[in-house]
Amino acid sequence: MTINESIKGKTKIACVIGNPIAHSVSPQIHNTISSYLGIDLAYIPFLVKKESLKEAIEGFKACSLVGFNVTIPYKNAILELLDNISEEARLIEAVNTVKNVNGKLYGYNTDCSGFKRDFAEETGTNFFDKNIVVLGAGGSSRAICVKIALEGAKGISILNRTAEKAELLAGYINKNISDIAKAFGINACEAKSRLSEADIIINTTSAGMHPHMDSMPVESGNIFSRGQIVYDLIYNPPKTKLLAEAEKAGCKIVNGLGMLIYQGIEAYEIWNDVSISKEDARIIKELFKNYL
Ligand code: ATR
């Protein structure tokens, strides 16, 4: 391992906090961006225990960090420690990116904006007036559902193994954004017709993720139709069983690697007031693949 000897007294510092944190790929994403763009910013991971969250945040202010990312389990708990929260992050009730401006902390959710940006680039379209099925009703689903509702989706069908969680999320979208969400058990009959009518299907569950590559969030067989867009937030493996079935049926398929990279790129842009082009993002994605 090479420790970057280019870190100097004037190097800016950003970090990610979570518990656990050892699995995080954010240091590799951000340090790849810094190296590629030639920006003097180093990014490090911190394991923070629940009882030390507040102290850690005070320390970041005291040490003038430019900003930090927040991962599980603090994306919600961080809200009350911030001075300002973006409208989207407030609706999602989760912040993954914080900018420190002279000791004032600004919170954002770049999971949802990164998802939107990658989706647009990979598919050439957006969510406006589309019928969308979202598989799963956990934290990732909430970020996706809020974003696509804000972007003008015509209808959102939330399909979840535990139907009650889908109902809670659909109710939240209907009450707080627009009355377009419905909830179903993931293998209910009605769920199948929702899947067949959808323009876009988004998997936010962990079913099919390494090492459970044989799993599918929905029952296998004749789920998809030609022309649908199927986006799986999973990036390991690059082609889940769900995506392989969708591809066979003639769907446009996209995995979650681009969303992962873009949530990092958007955080980097917020901290450094830079804008990273599509071409640069493509190169950063290729460089980052070396770490997978
Ligand atoms: P995340 O933050 O990644 O969304 P989460 O909040 O724990 O994680 O949510 C995980 C989601 O994946 C849930 O919707 C979960 O369904 P349940 O609510 O029924 O638990 C879903 N999920 C996980 N494993 C699954 C599987 N094998 N099949 C179907 N859904 C699954």
PDB file of C-alpha atoms and ligand atoms in Angstrom:
ATOM      1  CA  MET A   1       0.000   0.000   0.000  1.00  0.00           C
ATOM      2  CA  THR A   2       1.242   3.475  -0.863  1.00  0.00           C
ATOM      3  CA  ILE A   3       0.341   6.305   1.495  1.00  0.00           C
ATOM      4  CA  ASN A   4      -0.103   9.410  -0.590  1.00  0.00           C
ATOM      5  CA  GLU A   5       2.964  11.531   0.149  1.00  0.00           C
ATOM      6  CA  SER A   6       1.365  14.468  -1.657  1.00  0.00           C
ATOM      7  CA  ILE A   7      -0.736  15.272   1.461  1.00  0.00           C
ATOM      8  CA  LYS A   8       0.560  18.612   2.753  1.00  0.00           C
ATOM      9  CA  GLY A   9      -0.315  21.236   5.345  1.00  0.00           C
ATOM     10  CA  LYS A  10      -2.788  22.923   3.017  1.00  0.00           C
ATOM     11  CA  THR A  11      -4.495  19.721   1.869  1.00  0.00           C
ATOM     12  CA  LYS A  12      -8.266  19.851   2.433  1.00  0.00           C
ATOM     13  CA  ILE A  13      -9.808  16.950   4.355  1.00  0.00           C
ATOM     14  CA  ALA A  14     -13.174  15.223   3.956  1.00  0.00           C
ATOM     15  CA  CYS A  15     -14.347  11.956   5.457  1.00  0.00           C
ATOM     16  CA  VAL A  16     -17.092   9.371   5.781  1.00  0.00           C
ATOM     17  CA  ILE A  17     -18.635   8.290   9.069  1.00  0.00           C
ATOM     18  CA  GLY A  18     -20.565   5.123   9.804  1.00  0.00           C
ATOM     19  CA  ASN A  19     -20.623   1.953  11.872  1.00  0.00           C
ATOM     20  CA  PRO A  20     -19.417  -0.379  10.440  1.00  0.00           C
ATOM     21  CA  ILE A  21     -17.225   1.538   7.998  1.00  0.00           C
ATOM     22  CA  ALA A  22     -14.573  -0.954   6.828  1.00  0.00           C
ATOM     23  CA  HIS A  23     -16.721  -2.003   3.828  1.00  0.00           C
ATOM     24  CA  SER A  24     -17.057   1.565   2.529  1.00  0.00           C
ATOM     25  CA  VAL A  25     -15.754   2.244  -0.973  1.00  0.00           C
ATOM     26  CA  SER A  26     -16.221   6.019  -0.590  1.00  0.00           C
ATOM     27  CA  PRO A  27     -12.513   6.675   0.221  1.00  0.00           C
ATOM     28  CA  GLN A  28     -11.527   5.034  -3.069  1.00  0.00           C
ATOM     29  CA  ILE A  29     -14.172   6.971  -5.014  1.00  0.00           C
ATOM     30  CA  HIS A  30     -13.199  10.370  -3.578  1.00  0.00           C
ATOM     31  CA  ASN A  31      -9.436   9.863  -3.639  1.00  0.00           C
ATOM     32  CA  THR A  32      -9.758   8.684  -7.254  1.00  0.00           C
ATOM     33  CA  ILE A  33     -11.660  11.892  -8.083  1.00  0.00           C
ATOM     34  CA  SER A  34      -9.023  14.057  -6.332  1.00  0.00           C
ATOM     35  CA  SER A  35      -6.143  12.324  -8.147  1.00  0.00           C
ATOM     36  CA  TYR A  36      -7.885  12.497 -11.514  1.00  0.00           C
ATOM     37  CA  LEU A  37      -8.895  16.175 -11.210  1.00  0.00           C
ATOM     38  CA  GLY A  38      -5.640  17.217  -9.475  1.00  0.00           C
ATOM     39  CA  ILE A  39      -7.568  18.685  -6.516  1.00  0.00           C
ATOM     40  CA  ASP A  40      -5.723  18.801  -3.187  1.00  0.00           C
ATOM     41  CA  LEU A  41      -8.300  16.975  -1.038  1.00  0.00           C
ATOM     42  CA  ALA A  42      -7.794  13.775   0.955  1.00  0.00           C
ATOM     43  CA  TYR A  43     -10.688  11.606   2.135  1.00  0.00           C
ATOM     44  CA  ILE A  44     -10.609   9.204   5.067  1.00  0.00           C
ATOM     45  CA  PRO A  45     -13.006   6.801   6.861  1.00  0.00           C
ATOM     46  CA  PHE A  46     -14.020   7.201  10.532  1.00  0.00           C
ATOM     47  CA  LEU A  47     -15.737   4.538  12.614  1.00  0.00           C
ATOM     48  CA  VAL A  48     -18.055   6.514  14.893  1.00  0.00           C
ATOM     49  CA  LYS A  49     -20.041   4.947  17.728  1.00  0.00           C
ATOM     50  CA  LYS A  50     -23.630   6.086  18.273  1.00  0.00           C
ATOM     51  CA  GLU A  51     -22.887   7.777  21.596  1.00  0.00           C
ATOM     52  CA  SER A  52     -20.041   9.773  19.986  1.00  0.00           C
ATOM     53  CA  LEU A  53     -21.896  11.061  16.919  1.00  0.00           C
ATOM     54  CA  LYS A  54     -22.426  14.577  18.259  1.00  0.00           C
ATOM     55  CA  GLU A  55     -18.842  14.909  19.466  1.00  0.00           C
ATOM     56  CA  ALA A  56     -17.502  13.659  16.142  1.00  0.00           C
ATOM     57  CA  ILE A  57     -19.507  16.307  14.265  1.00  0.00           C
ATOM     58  CA  GLU A  58     -18.313  19.050  16.632  1.00  0.00           C
ATOM     59  CA  GLY A  59     -14.758  17.830  15.993  1.00  0.00           C
ATOM     60  CA  PHE A  60     -15.219  18.084  12.219  1.00  0.00           C
ATOM     61  CA  LYS A  61     -16.313  21.707  12.645  1.00  0.00           C
ATOM     62  CA  ALA A  62     -13.407  22.413  14.996  1.00  0.00           C
ATOM     63  CA  CYS A  63     -10.939  20.883  12.544  1.00  0.00           C
ATOM     64  CA  SER A  64     -12.392  22.746   9.519  1.00  0.00           C
ATOM     65  CA  LEU A  65     -13.167  19.678   7.410  1.00  0.00           C
ATOM     66  CA  VAL A  66     -14.641  20.718   4.058  1.00  0.00           C
ATOM     67  CA  GLY A  67     -17.385  18.161   4.495  1.00  0.00           C
ATOM     68  CA  PHE A  68     -18.256  14.565   5.119  1.00  0.00           C
ATOM     69  CA  ASN A  69     -20.400  11.684   3.985  1.00  0.00           C
ATOM     70  CA  VAL A  70     -22.726   9.843   6.307  1.00  0.00           C
ATOM     71  CA  THR A  71     -23.550   6.176   5.944  1.00  0.00           C
ATOM     72  CA  ILE A  72     -25.454   3.500   7.865  1.00  0.00           C
ATOM     73  CA  PRO A  73     -26.703   3.879  10.595  1.00  0.00           C
ATOM     74  CA  TYR A  74     -26.534   7.709  10.845  1.00  0.00           C
ATOM     75  CA  LYS A  75     -28.250   9.036   7.703  1.00  0.00           C
ATOM     76  CA  ASN A  76     -31.326   9.948   9.732  1.00  0.00           C
ATOM     77  CA  ALA A  77     -29.733  10.666  13.136  1.00  0.00           C
ATOM     78  CA  ILE A  78     -27.502  13.325  11.560  1.00  0.00           C
ATOM     79  CA  LEU A  79     -30.460  15.552  10.640  1.00  0.00           C
ATOM     80  CA  GLU A  80     -30.846  17.117  14.069  1.00  0.00           C
ATOM     81  CA  LEU A  81     -27.145  18.023  14.175  1.00  0.00           C
ATOM     82  CA  LEU A  82     -27.224  20.150  11.012  1.00  0.00           C
ATOM     83  CA  ASP A  83     -27.899  23.869  10.484  1.00  0.00           C
ATOM     84  CA  ASN A  84     -29.598  23.536   7.115  1.00  0.00           C
ATOM     85  CA  ILE A  85     -31.108  20.598   5.180  1.00  0.00           C
ATOM     86  CA  SER A  86     -32.031  20.499   1.489  1.00  0.00           C
ATOM     87  CA  GLU A  87     -35.703  20.070   0.647  1.00  0.00           C
ATOM     88  CA  GLU A  88     -35.103  16.604  -0.863  1.00  0.00           C
ATOM     89  CA  ALA A  89     -33.067  15.360   2.098  1.00  0.00           C
ATOM     90  CA  ARG A  90     -35.745  16.639   4.461  1.00  0.00           C
ATOM     91  CA  LEU A  91     -38.435  14.734   2.561  1.00  0.00           C
ATOM     92  CA  ILE A  92     -36.316  11.559   2.443  1.00  0.00           C
ATOM     93  CA  GLU A  93     -35.428  12.107   6.100  1.00  0.00           C
ATOM     94  CA  ALA A  94     -31.869  11.070   5.280  1.00  0.00           C
ATOM     95  CA  VAL A  95     -28.642  12.994   4.643  1.00  0.00           C
ATOM     96  CA  ASN A  96     -25.581  11.350   3.117  1.00  0.00           C
ATOM     97  CA  THR A  97     -23.535  14.479   2.364  1.00  0.00           C
ATOM     98  CA  VAL A  98     -22.680  17.419   4.629  1.00  0.00           C
ATOM     99  CA  LYS A  99     -20.831  20.600   3.654  1.00  0.00           C
ATOM    100  CA  ASN A 100     -19.061  22.656   6.318  1.00  0.00           C
ATOM    101  CA  VAL A 101     -19.193  26.381   5.567  1.00  0.00           C
ATOM    102  CA  ASN A 102     -17.385  28.305   8.309  1.00  0.00           C
ATOM    103  CA  GLY A 103     -18.749  26.018  11.012  1.00  0.00           C
ATOM    104  CA  LYS A 104     -22.298  25.871   9.626  1.00  0.00           C
ATOM    105  CA  LEU A 105     -23.349  22.428   8.392  1.00  0.00           C
ATOM    106  CA  TYR A 106     -25.484  21.974   5.246  1.00  0.00           C
ATOM    107  CA  GLY A 107     -27.050  18.563   4.577  1.00  0.00           C
ATOM    108  CA  TYR A 108     -27.883  16.985   1.201  1.00  0.00           C
ATOM    109  CA  ASN A 109     -28.988  13.650  -0.188  1.00  0.00           C
ATOM    110  CA  THR A 110     -26.812  12.812  -3.190  1.00  0.00           C
ATOM    111  CA  ASP A 111     -28.066   9.201  -3.298  1.00  0.00           C
ATOM    112  CA  CYS A 112     -31.222  10.490  -4.956  1.00  0.00           C
ATOM    113  CA  SER A 113     -29.586  13.158  -7.127  1.00  0.00           C
ATOM    114  CA  GLY A 114     -26.829  10.713  -8.137  1.00  0.00           C
ATOM    115  CA  PHE A 115     -29.492   8.188  -9.095  1.00  0.00           C
ATOM    116  CA  LYS A 116     -31.326  10.741 -11.232  1.00  0.00           C
ATOM    117  CA  ARG A 117     -28.147  11.803 -13.006  1.00  0.00           C
ATOM    118  CA  ASP A 118     -27.025   8.261 -13.764  1.00  0.00           C
ATOM    119  CA  PHE A 119     -30.502   7.224 -14.899  1.00  0.00           C
ATOM    120  CA  ALA A 120     -30.678  10.149 -17.323  1.00  0.00           C
ATOM    121  CA  GLU A 121     -27.252   9.408 -18.760  1.00  0.00           C
ATOM    122  CA  GLU A 122     -27.747   5.671 -19.116  1.00  0.00           C
ATOM    123  CA  THR A 123     -31.269   5.732 -20.537  1.00  0.00           C
ATOM    124  CA  GLY A 124     -31.614   9.160 -22.177  1.00  0.00           C
ATOM    125  CA  THR A 125     -34.943   9.656 -20.427  1.00  0.00           C
ATOM    126  CA  ASN A 126     -36.433  10.774 -17.105  1.00  0.00           C
ATOM    127  CA  PHE A 127     -39.286   9.942 -14.726  1.00  0.00           C
ATOM    128  CA  PHE A 128     -41.842  12.499 -15.894  1.00  0.00           C
ATOM    129  CA  ASP A 129     -45.245  10.939 -16.699  1.00  0.00           C
ATOM    130  CA  LYS A 130     -43.867   7.380 -16.328  1.00  0.00           C
ATOM    131  CA  ASN A 131     -45.420   4.390 -14.597  1.00  0.00           C
ATOM    132  CA  ILE A 132     -42.746   3.134 -12.248  1.00  0.00           C
ATOM    133  CA  VAL A 133     -42.457  -0.006 -10.122  1.00  0.00           C
ATOM    134  CA  VAL A 134     -40.086   0.184  -7.158  1.00  0.00           C
ATOM    135  CA  LEU A 135     -39.086  -3.137  -5.572  1.00  0.00           C
ATOM    136  CA  GLY A 136     -38.363  -2.753  -1.842  1.00  0.00           C
ATOM    137  CA  ALA A 137     -39.509  -0.325   0.844  1.00  0.00           C
ATOM    138  CA  GLY A 138     -36.371   0.316   2.919  1.00  0.00           C
ATOM    139  CA  GLY A 139     -34.053   3.323   3.119  1.00  0.00           C
ATOM    140  CA  SER A 140     -32.909   3.211  -0.534  1.00  0.00           C
ATOM    141  CA  SER A 141     -36.473   2.830  -1.759  1.00  0.00           C
ATOM    142  CA  ARG A 142     -37.516   5.898   0.231  1.00  0.00           C
ATOM    143  CA  ALA A 143     -34.810   8.019  -1.438  1.00  0.00           C
ATOM    144  CA  ILE A 144     -35.777   6.742  -4.898  1.00  0.00           C
ATOM    145  CA  CYS A 145     -39.542   7.084  -4.367  1.00  0.00           C
ATOM    146  CA  VAL A 146     -39.250  10.669  -3.084  1.00  0.00           C
ATOM    147  CA  LYS A 147     -37.033  11.627  -6.022  1.00  0.00           C
ATOM    148  CA  ILE A 148     -39.195  10.087  -8.752  1.00  0.00           C
ATOM    149  CA  ALA A 149     -42.344  11.568  -7.181  1.00  0.00           C
ATOM    150  CA  LEU A 150     -40.699  15.024  -7.144  1.00  0.00           C
ATOM    151  CA  GLU A 151     -39.678  14.511 -10.778  1.00  0.00           C
ATOM    152  CA  GLY A 152     -43.280  14.030 -11.876  1.00  0.00           C
ATOM    153  CA  ALA A 153     -43.789  10.261 -12.158  1.00  0.00           C
ATOM    154  CA  LYS A 154     -47.342   9.395 -13.246  1.00  0.00           C
ATOM    155  CA  GLY A 155     -47.653   6.418 -10.878  1.00  0.00           C
ATOM    156  CA  ILE A 156     -45.431   4.607  -8.400  1.00  0.00           C
ATOM    157  CA  SER A 157     -46.149   1.004  -7.378  1.00  0.00           C
ATOM    158  CA  ILE A 158     -44.101   0.002  -4.363  1.00  0.00           C
ATOM    159  CA  LEU A 159     -43.743  -3.784  -4.150  1.00  0.00           C
ATOM    160  CA  ASN A 160     -42.273  -5.212  -0.968  1.00  0.00           C
ATOM    161  CA  ARG A 161     -41.870  -8.622   0.703  1.00  0.00           C
ATOM    162  CA  THR A 162     -43.384  -7.048   3.830  1.00  0.00           C
ATOM    163  CA  ALA A 163     -46.477  -5.338   2.406  1.00  0.00           C
ATOM    164  CA  GLU A 164     -47.014  -3.143   5.505  1.00  0.00           C
ATOM    165  CA  LYS A 165     -43.704  -1.357   4.915  1.00  0.00           C
ATOM    166  CA  ALA A 166     -44.693  -0.634   1.320  1.00  0.00           C
ATOM    167  CA  GLU A 167     -48.011   0.771   2.568  1.00  0.00           C
ATOM    168  CA  LEU A 168     -46.289   3.097   5.012  1.00  0.00           C
ATOM    169  CA  LEU A 169     -43.956   4.418   2.325  1.00  0.00           C
ATOM    170  CA  ALA A 170     -46.736   4.836  -0.261  1.00  0.00           C
ATOM    171  CA  GLY A 171     -48.819   6.695   2.331  1.00  0.00           C
ATOM    172  CA  TYR A 172     -45.897   9.001   3.069  1.00  0.00           C
ATOM    173  CA  ILE A 173     -45.384   9.840  -0.632  1.00  0.00           C
ATOM    174  CA  ASN A 174     -49.113  10.416  -1.164  1.00  0.00           C
ATOM    175  CA  LYS A 175     -49.356  12.711   1.839  1.00  0.00           C
ATOM    176  CA  ASN A 176     -46.147  14.693   1.399  1.00  0.00           C
ATOM    177  CA  ILE A 177     -45.454  14.857  -2.357  1.00  0.00           C
ATOM    178  CA  SER A 178     -48.304  13.746  -4.615  1.00  0.00           C
ATOM    179  CA  ASP A 179     -51.071  11.183  -4.559  1.00  0.00           C
ATOM    180  CA  ILE A 180     -49.517   8.722  -7.027  1.00  0.00           C
ATOM    181  CA  ALA A 181     -48.198   5.818  -4.926  1.00  0.00           C
ATOM    182  CA  LYS A 182     -49.730   2.393  -4.320  1.00  0.00           C
ATOM    183  CA  ALA A 183     -48.417  -0.524  -2.266  1.00  0.00           C
ATOM    184  CA  PHE A 184     -48.445  -4.283  -2.895  1.00  0.00           C
ATOM    185  CA  GLY A 185     -46.959  -7.474  -1.507  1.00  0.00           C
ATOM    186  CA  ILE A 186     -44.115  -8.352  -3.858  1.00  0.00           C
ATOM    187  CA  ASN A 187     -45.633 -11.596  -5.160  1.00  0.00           C
ATOM    188  CA  ALA A 188     -49.301 -10.582  -5.090  1.00  0.00           C
ATOM    189  CA  CYS A 189     -51.311 -11.046  -8.323  1.00  0.00           C
ATOM    190  CA  GLU A 190     -51.783  -7.303  -8.640  1.00  0.00           C
ATOM    191  CA  ALA A 191     -48.013  -6.859  -8.362  1.00  0.00           C
ATOM    192  CA  LYS A 192     -47.558  -8.920 -11.544  1.00  0.00           C
ATOM    193  CA  SER A 193     -49.878  -6.680 -13.549  1.00  0.00           C
ATOM    194  CA  ARG A 194     -48.122  -3.585 -12.168  1.00  0.00           C
ATOM    195  CA  LEU A 195     -44.815  -5.045 -13.341  1.00  0.00           C
ATOM    196  CA  SER A 196     -46.150  -5.789 -16.817  1.00  0.00           C
ATOM    197  CA  GLU A 197     -47.608  -2.264 -17.204  1.00  0.00           C
ATOM    198  CA  ALA A 198     -44.523  -0.405 -15.942  1.00  0.00           C
ATOM    199  CA  ASP A 199     -42.314   1.805 -18.101  1.00  0.00           C
ATOM    200  CA  ILE A 200     -39.524   1.616 -15.517  1.00  0.00           C
ATOM    201  CA  ILE A 201     -38.725  -1.013 -12.841  1.00  0.00           C
ATOM    202  CA  ILE A 202     -36.230  -0.163 -10.090  1.00  0.00           C
ATOM    203  CA  ASN A 203     -34.842  -2.770  -7.676  1.00  0.00           C
ATOM    204  CA  THR A 204     -33.803  -1.305  -4.318  1.00  0.00           C
ATOM    205  CA  THR A 205     -33.738  -4.626  -2.418  1.00  0.00           C
ATOM    206  CA  SER A 206     -30.563  -6.539  -1.639  1.00  0.00           C
ATOM    207  CA  ALA A 207     -31.930  -9.750  -3.215  1.00  0.00           C
ATOM    208  CA  GLY A 208     -29.380 -10.938  -5.786  1.00  0.00           C
ATOM    209  CA  MET A 209     -26.433  -9.121  -4.246  1.00  0.00           C
ATOM    210  CA  HIS A 210     -23.126 -10.969  -3.782  1.00  0.00           C
ATOM    211  CA  PRO A 211     -22.901 -13.639  -2.302  1.00  0.00           C
ATOM    212  CA  HIS A 212     -26.620 -14.440  -2.794  1.00  0.00           C
ATOM    213  CA  MET A 213     -26.461 -14.202  -6.553  1.00  0.00           C
ATOM    214  CA  ASP A 214     -29.202 -16.788  -7.127  1.00  0.00           C
ATOM    215  CA  SER A 215     -31.850 -14.708  -5.360  1.00  0.00           C
ATOM    216  CA  MET A 216     -34.428 -12.528  -7.040  1.00  0.00           C
ATOM    217  CA  PRO A 217     -36.681 -10.005  -5.300  1.00  0.00           C
ATOM    218  CA  VAL A 218     -39.663 -11.272  -7.353  1.00  0.00           C
ATOM    219  CA  GLU A 219     -40.563 -14.757  -8.567  1.00  0.00           C
ATOM    220  CA  SER A 220     -38.615 -15.633 -11.692  1.00  0.00           C
ATOM    221  CA  GLY A 221     -40.197 -16.111 -15.157  1.00  0.00           C
ATOM    222  CA  ASN A 222     -42.037 -13.870 -17.654  1.00  0.00           C
ATOM    223  CA  ILE A 223     -41.826 -10.771 -15.500  1.00  0.00           C
ATOM    224  CA  PHE A 224     -40.573  -8.308 -18.084  1.00  0.00           C
ATOM    225  CA  SER A 225     -41.640  -7.007 -21.483  1.00  0.00           C
ATOM    226  CA  ARG A 226     -39.555  -5.632 -24.350  1.00  0.00           C
ATOM    227  CA  GLY A 227     -38.865  -1.907 -24.097  1.00  0.00           C
ATOM    228  CA  GLN A 228     -39.051  -1.578 -20.312  1.00  0.00           C
ATOM    229  CA  ILE A 229     -36.155   0.002 -18.421  1.00  0.00           C
ATOM    230  CA  VAL A 230     -34.907  -2.119 -15.502  1.00  0.00           C
ATOM    231  CA  TYR A 231     -32.513  -0.399 -13.075  1.00  0.00           C
ATOM    232  CA  ASP A 232     -30.959  -2.443 -10.251  1.00  0.00           C
ATOM    233  CA  LEU A 233     -29.233  -0.497  -7.464  1.00  0.00           C
ATOM    234  CA  ILE A 234     -26.939  -3.519  -6.928  1.00  0.00           C
ATOM    235  CA  TYR A 235     -23.508  -3.248  -8.617  1.00  0.00           C
ATOM    236  CA  ASN A 236     -21.938  -6.472  -7.323  1.00  0.00           C
ATOM    237  CA  PRO A 237     -22.491  -8.620  -9.360  1.00  0.00           C
ATOM    238  CA  PRO A 238     -22.647  -6.213 -12.355  1.00  0.00           C
ATOM    239  CA  LYS A 239     -25.526  -8.239 -13.802  1.00  0.00           C
ATOM    240  CA  THR A 240     -27.920  -9.636 -11.188  1.00  0.00           C
ATOM    241  CA  LYS A 241     -30.256 -12.504 -12.007  1.00  0.00           C
ATOM    242  CA  LEU A 242     -33.024  -9.883 -12.250  1.00  0.00           C
ATOM    243  CA  LEU A 243     -31.067  -7.864 -14.831  1.00  0.00           C
ATOM    244  CA  ALA A 244     -30.155 -11.025 -16.784  1.00  0.00           C
ATOM    245  CA  GLU A 245     -33.860 -11.961 -17.062  1.00  0.00           C
ATOM    246  CA  ALA A 246     -34.750  -8.414 -18.043  1.00  0.00           C
ATOM    247  CA  GLU A 247     -32.064  -8.344 -20.727  1.00  0.00           C
ATOM    248  CA  LYS A 248     -33.333 -11.648 -22.161  1.00  0.00           C
ATOM    249  CA  ALA A 249     -36.816 -10.136 -22.415  1.00  0.00           C
ATOM    250  CA  GLY A 250     -35.467  -7.181 -24.424  1.00  0.00           C
ATOM    251  CA  CYS A 251     -35.374  -4.548 -21.665  1.00  0.00           C
ATOM    252  CA  LYS A 252     -32.790  -1.789 -21.316  1.00  0.00           C
ATOM    253  CA  ILE A 253     -30.811  -2.738 -18.183  1.00  0.00           C
ATOM    254  CA  VAL A 254     -28.660  -0.586 -15.870  1.00  0.00           C
ATOM    255  CA  ASN A 255     -26.821  -1.588 -12.688  1.00  0.00           C
ATOM    256  CA  GLY A 256     -26.077   0.570  -9.621  1.00  0.00           C
ATOM    257  CA  LEU A 257     -22.413   1.353 -10.274  1.00  0.00           C
ATOM    258  CA  GLY A 258     -23.199   4.663 -11.945  1.00  0.00           C
ATOM    259  CA  MET A 259     -25.440   5.737  -9.056  1.00  0.00           C
ATOM    260  CA  LEU A 260     -22.661   4.856  -6.595  1.00  0.00           C
ATOM    261  CA  ILE A 261     -20.141   6.935  -8.539  1.00  0.00           C
ATOM    262  CA  TYR A 262     -22.533   9.853  -9.061  1.00  0.00           C
ATOM    263  CA  GLN A 263     -23.554  10.109  -5.394  1.00  0.00           C
ATOM    264  CA  GLY A 264     -19.814  10.553  -4.755  1.00  0.00           C
ATOM    265  CA  ILE A 265     -19.324  12.971  -7.651  1.00  0.00           C
ATOM    266  CA  GLU A 266     -22.252  15.113  -6.514  1.00  0.00           C
ATOM    267  CA  ALA A 267     -20.849  15.272  -2.959  1.00  0.00           C
ATOM    268  CA  TYR A 268     -17.446  16.199  -4.377  1.00  0.00           C
ATOM    269  CA  GLU A 269     -19.018  18.953  -6.478  1.00  0.00           C
ATOM    270  CA  ILE A 270     -20.880  20.344  -3.437  1.00  0.00           C
ATOM    271  CA  TRP A 271     -17.732  20.468  -1.282  1.00  0.00           C
ATOM    272  CA  ASN A 272     -15.434  21.926  -3.925  1.00  0.00           C
ATOM    273  CA  ASP A 273     -17.763  24.104  -6.009  1.00  0.00           C
ATOM    274  CA  VAL A 274     -16.656  22.297  -9.155  1.00  0.00           C
ATOM    275  CA  SER A 275     -18.641  20.683 -11.908  1.00  0.00           C
ATOM    276  CA  ILE A 276     -17.569  17.284 -13.224  1.00  0.00           C
ATOM    277  CA  SER A 277     -18.416  16.553 -16.855  1.00  0.00           C
ATOM    278  CA  LYS A 278     -20.054  13.404 -18.166  1.00  0.00           C
ATOM    279  CA  GLU A 279     -16.792  12.442 -19.883  1.00  0.00           C
ATOM    280  CA  ASP A 280     -14.759  12.936 -16.684  1.00  0.00           C
ATOM    281  CA  ALA A 281     -17.386  10.952 -14.745  1.00  0.00           C
ATOM    282  CA  ARG A 282     -17.013   8.096 -17.246  1.00  0.00           C
ATOM    283  CA  ILE A 283     -13.219   8.054 -16.756  1.00  0.00           C
ATOM    284  CA  ILE A 284     -13.576   8.227 -12.940  1.00  0.00           C
ATOM    285  CA  LYS A 285     -15.975   5.248 -13.110  1.00  0.00           C
ATOM    286  CA  GLU A 286     -13.435   3.235 -15.144  1.00  0.00           C
ATOM    287  CA  LEU A 287     -10.588   4.137 -12.743  1.00  0.00           C
ATOM    288  CA  PHE A 288     -12.728   3.189  -9.730  1.00  0.00           C
ATOM    289  CA  LYS A 289     -13.536  -0.227 -11.255  1.00  0.00           C
ATOM    290  CA  ASN A 290      -9.916  -1.221 -10.445  1.00  0.00           C
ATOM    291  CA  TYR A 291     -10.904  -1.291  -6.762  1.00  0.00           C
ATOM    292  CA  LEU A 292     -13.912  -3.607  -7.175  1.00  0.00           C
TER     293      LEU A 292
HETATM  294  P1  ATR B   1     -31.612  -0.274   2.194  1.00  0.00           P
HETATM  295  O1  ATR B   1     -31.187   0.881   3.026  1.00  0.00           O
HETATM  296  O2  ATR B   1     -30.520  -0.835   1.326  1.00  0.00           O
HETATM  297  O3  ATR B   1     -32.852   0.011   1.434  1.00  0.00           O
HETATM  298  P2  ATR B   1     -33.158  -1.713   4.130  1.00  0.00           P
HETATM  299  O4  ATR B   1     -33.702  -0.427   4.636  1.00  0.00           O
HETATM  300  O5  ATR B   1     -32.717  -2.737   5.118  1.00  0.00           O
HETATM  301  O6  ATR B   1     -31.903  -1.474   3.216  1.00  0.00           O
HETATM  302  O7  ATR B   1     -34.237  -2.362   3.148  1.00  0.00           O
HETATM  303  C1  ATR B   1     -34.025  -3.580   2.505  1.00  0.00           C
HETATM  304  C2  ATR B   1     -35.179  -3.850   1.543  1.00  0.00           C
HETATM  305  O8  ATR B   1     -34.871  -5.024   0.774  1.00  0.00           O
HETATM  306  C3  ATR B   1     -36.492  -4.125   2.235  1.00  0.00           C
HETATM  307  O9  ATR B   1     -37.526  -3.648   1.413  1.00  0.00           O
HETATM  308  C4  ATR B   1     -36.520  -5.672   2.306  1.00  0.00           C
HETATM  309  O10 ATR B   1     -37.793  -6.222   2.394  1.00  0.00           O
HETATM  310  P3  ATR B   1     -38.537  -6.375   3.830  1.00  0.00           P
HETATM  311  O11 ATR B   1     -39.075  -5.019   4.165  1.00  0.00           O
HETATM  312  O12 ATR B   1     -39.612  -7.378   3.592  1.00  0.00           O
HETATM  313  O13 ATR B   1     -37.489  -6.859   4.792  1.00  0.00           O
HETATM  314  C5  ATR B   1     -35.907  -5.978   0.969  1.00  0.00           C
HETATM  315  N1  ATR B   1     -35.304  -7.328   0.889  1.00  0.00           N
HETATM  316  C6  ATR B   1     -34.169  -7.737   1.490  1.00  0.00           C
HETATM  317  N2  ATR B   1     -33.904  -9.026   1.151  1.00  0.00           N
HETATM  318  C7  ATR B   1     -34.906  -9.415   0.322  1.00  0.00           C
HETATM  319  C8  ATR B   1     -35.211 -10.633  -0.366  1.00  0.00           C
HETATM  320  N3  ATR B   1     -34.425 -11.708  -0.265  1.00  0.00           N
HETATM  321  N4  ATR B   1     -36.311 -10.670  -1.152  1.00  0.00           N
HETATM  322  C9  ATR B   1     -37.114  -9.600  -1.270  1.00  0.00           C
HETATM  323  N5  ATR B   1     -36.879  -8.419  -0.637  1.00  0.00           N
HETATM  324  C10 ATR B   1     -35.802  -8.328   0.143  1.00  0.00           C
END
